[in-house]
Amino acid sequence: MTARLGAYLYQINQQGVIVLTLNHRTKVRTAMAALLTSTAFGVVVPAMAQEAADADSNVIVVTAQKREQNLQDVPIAINAIGNEKLDQLQVSELQDVVKFLPSVTIQQGGPGFAQVYFRGVASGENANHSASLPTVGTYLDEMPITTIQGALDLHAYDLARVEALAGPQGTLYGASSMAGTLKLVTNAPDTSGFYGSAGVELNTVAHGDIGSIYEGFVNVPIAEGAAARLVGWYRDDGGYIDNIAGSRTYASSGIKQSNAALVEKNYNDAETYGARLALGIDLDDNWTIKPTVMGQVQNTQGSYSQERSGQTKKELQTVQYNPEGSRDKWIQAALTVEGKIGNWDVTATGGHLRRKTETQSDYSDYAYFYDALSGYGNYFYDNAGALVNPNQYIQGIDRYKKSFGELRVASPADAPMRFIGGLFAQRQSHNIEQNYIIDKIADAITVTGTDSNIWLTKQQRVDRDYAAFGELTYDLTEKLSLTGGLRYYKFDNSLQGFFGFSGGYSSKTGEAACLNTNGTTRRANPAGTPVPILVDGSPCTNVDKSTSDTGFIQKMNATYKVNDDVLLYTTWSRGFRPGGINRRGTLPPYGSDKLDNYELGWKTTFGAFRWNGAVFQEDWNNIQLSFLGANGLTEIRNAGVARIRGLEMDAGYRAGGFSLNAGFSYNDASIRRDFCAIANATFDCTTAGNSLLAESGSRLPVTAKVKGNAIARYEFPVADWDGHVQFAVNHTGSRRSDLRPAQNSIKGNLDAYTTADFSVGVKNEAWSIEAFATNLFDTRGVVNTGVQCLETVCGTGVTASTPTGGAFYDVLIKPRVIGVKFSRDF
C-alpha cells in the first residue's frame, strides 16, 4: 500500500513495516534524518532512520543486521547520526562525528591517519605499516574499506547516516570487526524527481586562518525506474599550528641547523575535494542494480601536533626542521545487485578501492638526540670523507588496493524462523615505500639504488580473507526469540621485500641480511646466490614470510519483547582479528586475537521519553601487543589477556519544538595477566631473556573510563521561517597514553577535556542560514601523543651537556571555530 503523509510518501511493505520515500520537493537527506533530530546520539540509537511525520508512526527501519528491521526489534547496540543531524552538529570529518559516539574513541596524527576503537579495545598499537590490522571494521555502504593506515577520512556530506555497531560483529561482518563496525552509508539515487542542494560555509579558527566549504548534489531521474545522483565537495581548513624559529648544534660534529626557511604561522592547513556518482536502476519489480564511483583527494601541510619538552608546552607551536605534509588520494568503485528468488532476498555486492598516500615527515629530533648520546653524526660523511649534516627526514609512498565480493541470501522476515547467510572474499595489498634520507651521504653508506637513503623500507603486504557465514533466528513464542550465528573464516597473509640499511653502513641488518637461495644470508655467505628481488625498487630481499589460519566464530542471542515499548536482550558474541608477519627474521608470525562479548541490553519508550542501554563484559585473549624492539623495529607478540566491563546508556525527550538527548559510556579496561616481552603459557616474565612490560591490573590505554554528550535543541517559528537554537556539550575523561607504565610515565597521561558547541539559524523550504561555534571555550583537548627520542634516555631531561630528553608531540582537537553557513535547495 502506498500513500502520502505530509511531505513524505510512505509504503507498507510485505512485513508491515513503514518505509518512507519523498516527493520531488523534499530532499532525501531530510527524510533520512527526520527522526535523528529528535533522538539521542548515545549508545543505542536509530540507524538508517526514516520516520513518519506524525507522532503515532514511530517505526524506524534499520539494516544493521543486513536486513530491514524495526529498530526496536534489533537486539544490538547501535549509534547512528543521520544526514541532517550531521549537518546540525557541524560534522565535516571523522573526528567530528566520533565525539558524539560515546562508545567510540579516535586516535590520530592528522587528517587521513586515524585509528578508531570501540569500548576500550586498544593496547596502544602504533599503526605501523607492517603491524596488526585495526580492531574496528570500516564500511562505505556495503564495502569494507579498512586499511592498516586507518579509516578513510571521507568528507561527511550527503551521507544518509553514520552507524556505529558496538561489540564484536564477526558473524556478519568478519575480520577486523572484532571490537565493532563503523558504517558510512551514502544517500541513494531517487527516482521520484529532480532536486538538489548547494551550500557554502565560511569559518575562522581561533589563533589561525580562515576556512571554507563548498558542497552540493543533484538527483536526476534518467529514465523510468532509473536515477543518478552526483555529489561534489571542496573544503579548505585553515591552519592553527605555528612553526616557530629554532636552531640546534649537533654535539659530535658542531654542525649547526636552522629552520629559518620553514618558519610559518598557521602552517598546518588542509585542502579536501572529491565527488561521487551513483546510479540506481530498477530492472523490474524485484531486481535493482546500484553502481557507484567515488573519489577524494586530501592535501595537508605541516604538523598537527603541539610540541612540548617534558611538561613545558609550546601553545599551538612546534619547531620542525624539514617539510611536513601529506597527499591522500583514493578512488572506489562498487556494484550492488538486489533482488528476489521466490520469496528470498538475494544480494550480490563487490567493489575495488585504490588509495595512494604520499607523506613527508621531519625525523631530525631522532638524529639530534641520538647524536648527543652516541656521536651518531660522526657516522655520516660524503664521498670525500667530510662529515655531513646528520639531519634526517622521511618521504613515504604507500599504495593500497582492495577488492571484495559478497553473496548473501535472506529468508522472509515475517516467518517464525529466519535465516541470513552468505559467502565473502577479499584481497588487500599494501605496497610500502619509506625513504629515510640524510642528504649528501657517501655512496658506500647509501642503500643501493637510492639517491641518499640511510634506510629503506620497500615491501609488499597482502592480506586475504575468505568466509562463509550465517545466522538463524527462531521465535519460540510471540515474545521470545533465539538467534545463533556462525562464521567460518580463513586468512592468508604475506609480507615480502626489503627493509634496513646498506651493507656499507651495517654488517648485520638491511642488505647484510638479504637472503640467498640456500637459506643463508649475505652476511653469513657473501658468495651465495641471492633470491630474486620480489618487490620492485628493492636492492635485494630480506623478508619473505607468510602465515595462514582457519577457524570459527560464534554468536548466541536471546531476545524478549515485554510489550511493544520494552525489549530486553542478552548476547554472547565473538570477534577476531587475523594474525600477521613480524618482519624481523628471528621472530615468528603472530596469531589471531579474539574478543568474547557478554552483553545485556534494553530498549524502552515511554511516551515522549526514551531510555536505552547495555551493560557488558568483554574478554580479550591472545592480544596482539605491538612495541618498538631493537633498531626501532615494531614487534608484535600475542602476549596477554584483558577484561573490559562497561555500561552504555542514552536517554531522549521531545516535547513540541524542544528536544533533549544525552549519551554516556563507562569502560573499565585492564589487563588480567602480566604482559611479558616474550609470551609464555604461564605469563612468567622472569624467564631467561624475558622482561615485564606491564603488570596485571594495568589499565588499557587510549580510551577514557567516562565519555558522554548532551544535545539540547529548540525549534520555533520565525514569521514564514523555522528557527532553531542548539547547544551541545561533550566530555572525554583522562586516558593512559601507553599500556606500559615506564613509557606512560615518559609520555604522560592524556588529560580529560570538555567541549561545547552552539548554533542558531533559520530555514524555509528553499533556504537555510546558520551561525555556529564549535569548541566554544577553546579547549586544548589532546587525542594522541608521541615522542621522538631514544627509549633508554627518553624523558631524562635536556641539558647543555646531555640534550637527550626527547621531543614530545601532542595532537590536539581543533581550537574554537566560528562560522556561518548558507544553503539553497532546489
mmCIF file of C-alpha atoms in Angstrom, residues 234-414:
data_model
loop_
_atom_site.group_PDB
_atom_site.id
_atom_site.type_symbol
_atom_site.label_atom_id
_atom_site.label_comp_id
_atom_site.label_asym_id
_atom_site.label_seq_id
_atom_site.Cartn_x
_atom_site.Cartn_y
_atom_site.Cartn_z
ATOM 1 C CA TYR A 234 35.625 21.202 -1.639
ATOM 2 C CA ARG A 235 36.919 22.026 1.849
ATOM 3 C CA ASP A 236 39.711 24.393 2.864
ATOM 4 C CA ASP A 237 40.698 24.040 6.528
ATOM 5 C CA GLY A 238 42.665 26.912 7.986
ATOM 6 C CA GLY A 239 45.829 26.156 9.926
ATOM 7 C CA TYR A 240 46.393 26.929 13.604
ATOM 8 C CA ILE A 241 49.832 25.465 14.465
ATOM 9 C CA ASP A 242 52.822 27.813 14.077
ATOM 10 C CA ASN A 243 56.234 26.504 13.078
ATOM 11 C CA ILE A 244 58.416 28.841 15.104
ATOM 12 C CA ALA A 245 62.103 29.634 14.678
ATOM 13 C CA GLY A 246 64.631 27.225 16.115
ATOM 14 C CA SER A 247 68.230 26.168 15.787
ATOM 15 C CA ARG A 248 70.394 23.341 17.104
ATOM 16 C CA THR A 249 74.017 22.221 17.117
ATOM 17 C CA TYR A 250 74.927 18.554 16.721
ATOM 18 C CA ALA A 251 77.159 17.683 19.664
ATOM 19 C CA SER A 252 79.542 15.313 17.895
ATOM 20 C CA SER A 253 80.429 17.485 14.898
ATOM 21 C CA GLY A 254 79.444 21.044 15.830
ATOM 22 C CA ILE A 255 77.295 21.254 12.672
ATOM 23 C CA LYS A 256 74.545 23.838 13.120
ATOM 24 C CA GLN A 257 70.994 23.568 11.816
ATOM 25 C CA SER A 258 68.275 26.208 11.479
ATOM 26 C CA ASN A 259 64.657 26.046 10.334
ATOM 27 C CA ALA A 260 64.512 29.697 9.232
ATOM 28 C CA ALA A 261 63.317 28.776 5.727
ATOM 29 C CA LEU A 262 60.315 26.871 7.137
ATOM 30 C CA VAL A 263 59.095 29.328 9.787
ATOM 31 C CA GLU A 264 55.394 29.976 9.154
ATOM 32 C CA LYS A 265 52.270 30.879 11.074
ATOM 33 C CA ASN A 266 49.248 28.596 10.781
ATOM 34 C CA TYR A 267 51.175 26.190 8.602
ATOM 35 C CA ASN A 268 49.007 23.082 9.099
ATOM 36 C CA ASP A 269 46.345 23.885 6.516
ATOM 37 C CA ALA A 270 44.439 21.224 4.568
ATOM 38 C CA GLU A 271 42.554 21.028 1.289
ATOM 39 C CA THR A 272 39.991 18.299 0.581
ATOM 40 C CA TYR A 273 37.953 17.771 -2.573
ATOM 41 C CA GLY A 274 36.041 14.888 -4.049
ATOM 42 C CA ALA A 275 32.975 13.628 -5.870
ATOM 43 C CA ARG A 276 30.565 10.710 -6.023
ATOM 44 C CA LEU A 277 28.399 9.435 -8.880
ATOM 45 C CA ALA A 278 25.757 6.831 -8.073
ATOM 46 C CA LEU A 279 23.150 5.154 -10.253
ATOM 47 C CA GLY A 280 20.031 3.284 -9.236
ATOM 48 C CA ILE A 281 18.318 1.156 -11.886
ATOM 49 C CA ASP A 282 15.181 -0.901 -11.273
ATOM 50 C CA LEU A 283 15.338 -3.754 -13.770
ATOM 51 C CA ASP A 284 11.823 -4.857 -12.770
ATOM 52 C CA ASP A 285 9.701 -5.040 -9.646
ATOM 53 C CA ASN A 286 12.179 -7.391 -7.957
ATOM 54 C CA TRP A 287 15.678 -6.583 -9.179
ATOM 55 C CA THR A 288 17.774 -3.416 -8.760
ATOM 56 C CA ILE A 289 21.391 -2.595 -9.600
ATOM 57 C CA LYS A 290 23.353 0.175 -7.882
ATOM 58 C CA PRO A 291 26.768 1.099 -9.351
ATOM 59 C CA THR A 292 28.794 3.796 -7.562
ATOM 60 C CA VAL A 293 32.091 5.584 -8.203
ATOM 61 C CA MET A 294 33.585 7.814 -5.520
ATOM 62 C CA GLY A 295 36.917 9.528 -5.014
ATOM 63 C CA GLN A 296 38.671 12.100 -2.849
ATOM 64 C CA VAL A 297 41.970 13.978 -2.662
ATOM 65 C CA GLN A 298 43.261 15.458 0.586
ATOM 66 C CA ASN A 299 46.376 17.629 0.723
ATOM 67 C CA THR A 300 47.818 18.700 4.063
ATOM 68 C CA GLN A 301 50.784 20.819 5.030
ATOM 69 C CA GLY A 302 52.674 20.925 8.285
ATOM 70 C CA SER A 303 52.210 19.135 11.584
ATOM 71 C CA TYR A 304 49.008 18.792 13.616
ATOM 72 C CA SER A 305 50.938 18.426 16.853
ATOM 73 C CA GLN A 306 51.761 20.895 19.588
ATOM 74 C CA GLU A 307 55.318 20.422 20.819
ATOM 75 C CA ARG A 308 56.361 20.138 24.428
ATOM 76 C CA SER A 309 59.550 19.418 26.313
ATOM 77 C CA GLY A 310 58.600 17.366 29.341
ATOM 78 C CA GLN A 311 55.613 19.304 30.687
ATOM 79 C CA THR A 312 56.593 22.643 29.121
ATOM 80 C CA LYS A 313 54.199 23.240 26.227
ATOM 81 C CA LYS A 314 54.629 25.471 23.206
ATOM 82 C CA GLU A 315 50.985 26.569 22.901
ATOM 83 C CA LEU A 316 49.870 25.730 19.326
ATOM 84 C CA GLN A 317 53.527 25.828 18.288
ATOM 85 C CA THR A 318 56.193 23.451 17.088
ATOM 86 C CA VAL A 319 59.768 23.578 15.830
ATOM 87 C CA GLN A 320 60.248 21.499 12.691
ATOM 88 C CA TYR A 321 63.393 21.405 10.573
ATOM 89 C CA ASN A 322 62.076 19.632 7.465
ATOM 90 C CA PRO A 323 58.942 19.983 5.316
ATOM 91 C CA GLU A 324 55.948 18.012 6.564
ATOM 92 C CA GLY A 325 52.658 17.156 4.900
ATOM 93 C CA SER A 326 50.700 14.539 3.026
ATOM 94 C CA ARG A 327 48.652 13.844 -0.075
ATOM 95 C CA ASP A 328 45.964 11.191 0.325
ATOM 96 C CA LYS A 329 44.201 10.190 -2.885
ATOM 97 C CA TRP A 330 41.685 7.366 -3.276
ATOM 98 C CA ILE A 331 39.003 6.123 -5.629
ATOM 99 C CA GLN A 332 36.398 3.444 -5.011
ATOM 100 C CA ALA A 333 34.038 1.676 -7.400
ATOM 101 C CA ALA A 334 31.287 -0.651 -6.201
ATOM 102 C CA LEU A 335 28.289 -2.514 -7.554
ATOM 103 C CA THR A 336 25.356 -3.935 -5.615
ATOM 104 C CA VAL A 337 22.641 -6.115 -7.133
ATOM 105 C CA GLU A 338 19.500 -6.738 -5.072
ATOM 106 C CA GLY A 339 16.595 -8.962 -5.965
ATOM 107 C CA LYS A 340 14.383 -11.892 -5.099
ATOM 108 C CA ILE A 341 14.356 -15.577 -5.910
ATOM 109 C CA GLY A 342 10.954 -16.770 -4.874
ATOM 110 C CA ASN A 343 10.321 -15.052 -1.538
ATOM 111 C CA TRP A 344 14.007 -14.993 -0.560
ATOM 112 C CA ASP A 345 16.060 -11.787 -0.804
ATOM 113 C CA VAL A 346 19.346 -12.038 -2.702
ATOM 114 C CA THR A 347 22.194 -9.503 -2.529
ATOM 115 C CA ALA A 348 25.392 -9.651 -4.568
ATOM 116 C CA THR A 349 27.903 -6.895 -3.977
ATOM 117 C CA GLY A 350 31.521 -6.203 -4.863
ATOM 118 C CA GLY A 351 33.966 -3.382 -5.185
ATOM 119 C CA HIS A 352 37.514 -2.177 -5.701
ATOM 120 C CA LEU A 353 39.421 0.524 -3.807
ATOM 121 C CA ARG A 354 42.722 2.153 -4.712
ATOM 122 C CA ARG A 355 44.455 4.507 -2.351
ATOM 123 C CA LYS A 356 47.799 6.310 -2.561
ATOM 124 C CA THR A 357 49.308 8.360 0.251
ATOM 125 C CA GLU A 358 52.448 10.458 -0.082
ATOM 126 C CA THR A 359 53.948 11.766 3.144
ATOM 127 C CA GLN A 360 56.824 13.956 4.318
ATOM 128 C CA SER A 361 57.954 13.789 7.943
ATOM 129 C CA ASP A 362 60.636 15.520 9.983
ATOM 130 C CA TYR A 363 62.874 12.927 11.671
ATOM 131 C CA SER A 364 65.597 15.301 12.803
ATOM 132 C CA ASP A 365 64.754 15.004 16.506
ATOM 133 C CA TYR A 366 65.781 11.366 16.432
ATOM 134 C CA ALA A 367 69.035 12.290 14.670
ATOM 135 C CA TYR A 368 69.741 15.080 17.146
ATOM 136 C CA PHE A 369 69.164 13.073 20.345
ATOM 137 C CA TYR A 370 70.936 10.002 19.004
ATOM 138 C CA ASP A 371 73.909 12.151 18.096
ATOM 139 C CA ALA A 372 74.012 13.646 21.592
ATOM 140 C CA LEU A 373 74.011 10.183 23.122
ATOM 141 C CA SER A 374 76.376 8.241 20.890
ATOM 142 C CA GLY A 375 78.072 10.552 18.419
ATOM 143 C CA TYR A 376 75.624 9.486 15.714
ATOM 144 C CA GLY A 377 76.695 12.368 13.456
ATOM 145 C CA ASN A 378 80.236 11.007 13.134
ATOM 146 C CA TYR A 379 78.913 8.079 11.084
ATOM 147 C CA PHE A 380 77.724 10.204 8.158
ATOM 148 C CA TYR A 381 80.191 11.525 5.621
ATOM 149 C CA ASP A 382 80.240 12.331 1.925
ATOM 150 C CA ASN A 383 82.274 10.725 -0.855
ATOM 151 C CA ALA A 384 85.217 12.979 0.049
ATOM 152 C CA GLY A 385 85.181 11.791 3.670
ATOM 153 C CA ALA A 386 83.851 15.053 5.133
ATOM 154 C CA LEU A 387 81.120 14.950 7.753
ATOM 155 C CA VAL A 388 77.654 15.962 6.552
ATOM 156 C CA ASN A 389 74.682 17.342 8.440
ATOM 157 C CA PRO A 390 73.042 14.257 10.057
ATOM 158 C CA ASN A 391 69.593 15.847 9.719
ATOM 159 C CA GLN A 392 67.133 13.105 8.761
ATOM 160 C CA TYR A 393 63.695 13.196 7.140
ATOM 161 C CA ILE A 394 61.235 10.638 5.754
ATOM 162 C CA GLN A 395 59.495 10.542 2.386
ATOM 163 C CA GLY A 396 56.847 7.852 2.104
ATOM 164 C CA ILE A 397 54.641 6.484 -0.642
ATOM 165 C CA ASP A 398 52.004 3.909 0.281
ATOM 166 C CA ARG A 399 49.805 2.275 -2.357
ATOM 167 C CA TYR A 400 46.746 0.245 -1.408
ATOM 168 C CA LYS A 401 44.490 -1.985 -3.468
ATOM 169 C CA LYS A 402 41.438 -3.689 -2.054
ATOM 170 C CA SER A 403 38.888 -5.923 -3.799
ATOM 171 C CA PHE A 404 35.973 -7.717 -2.215
ATOM 172 C CA GLY A 405 32.855 -9.684 -3.065
ATOM 173 C CA GLU A 406 29.904 -10.917 -1.025
ATOM 174 C CA LEU A 407 26.875 -13.018 -1.940
ATOM 175 C CA ARG A 408 24.135 -13.434 0.649
ATOM 176 C CA VAL A 409 20.537 -14.612 0.902
ATOM 177 C CA ALA A 410 17.835 -13.866 3.451
ATOM 178 C CA SER A 411 14.623 -15.730 4.108
ATOM 179 C CA PRO A 412 11.280 -13.917 4.559
ATOM 180 C CA ALA A 413 11.464 -11.612 7.569
ATOM 181 C CA ASP A 414 7.895 -12.352 8.671
#
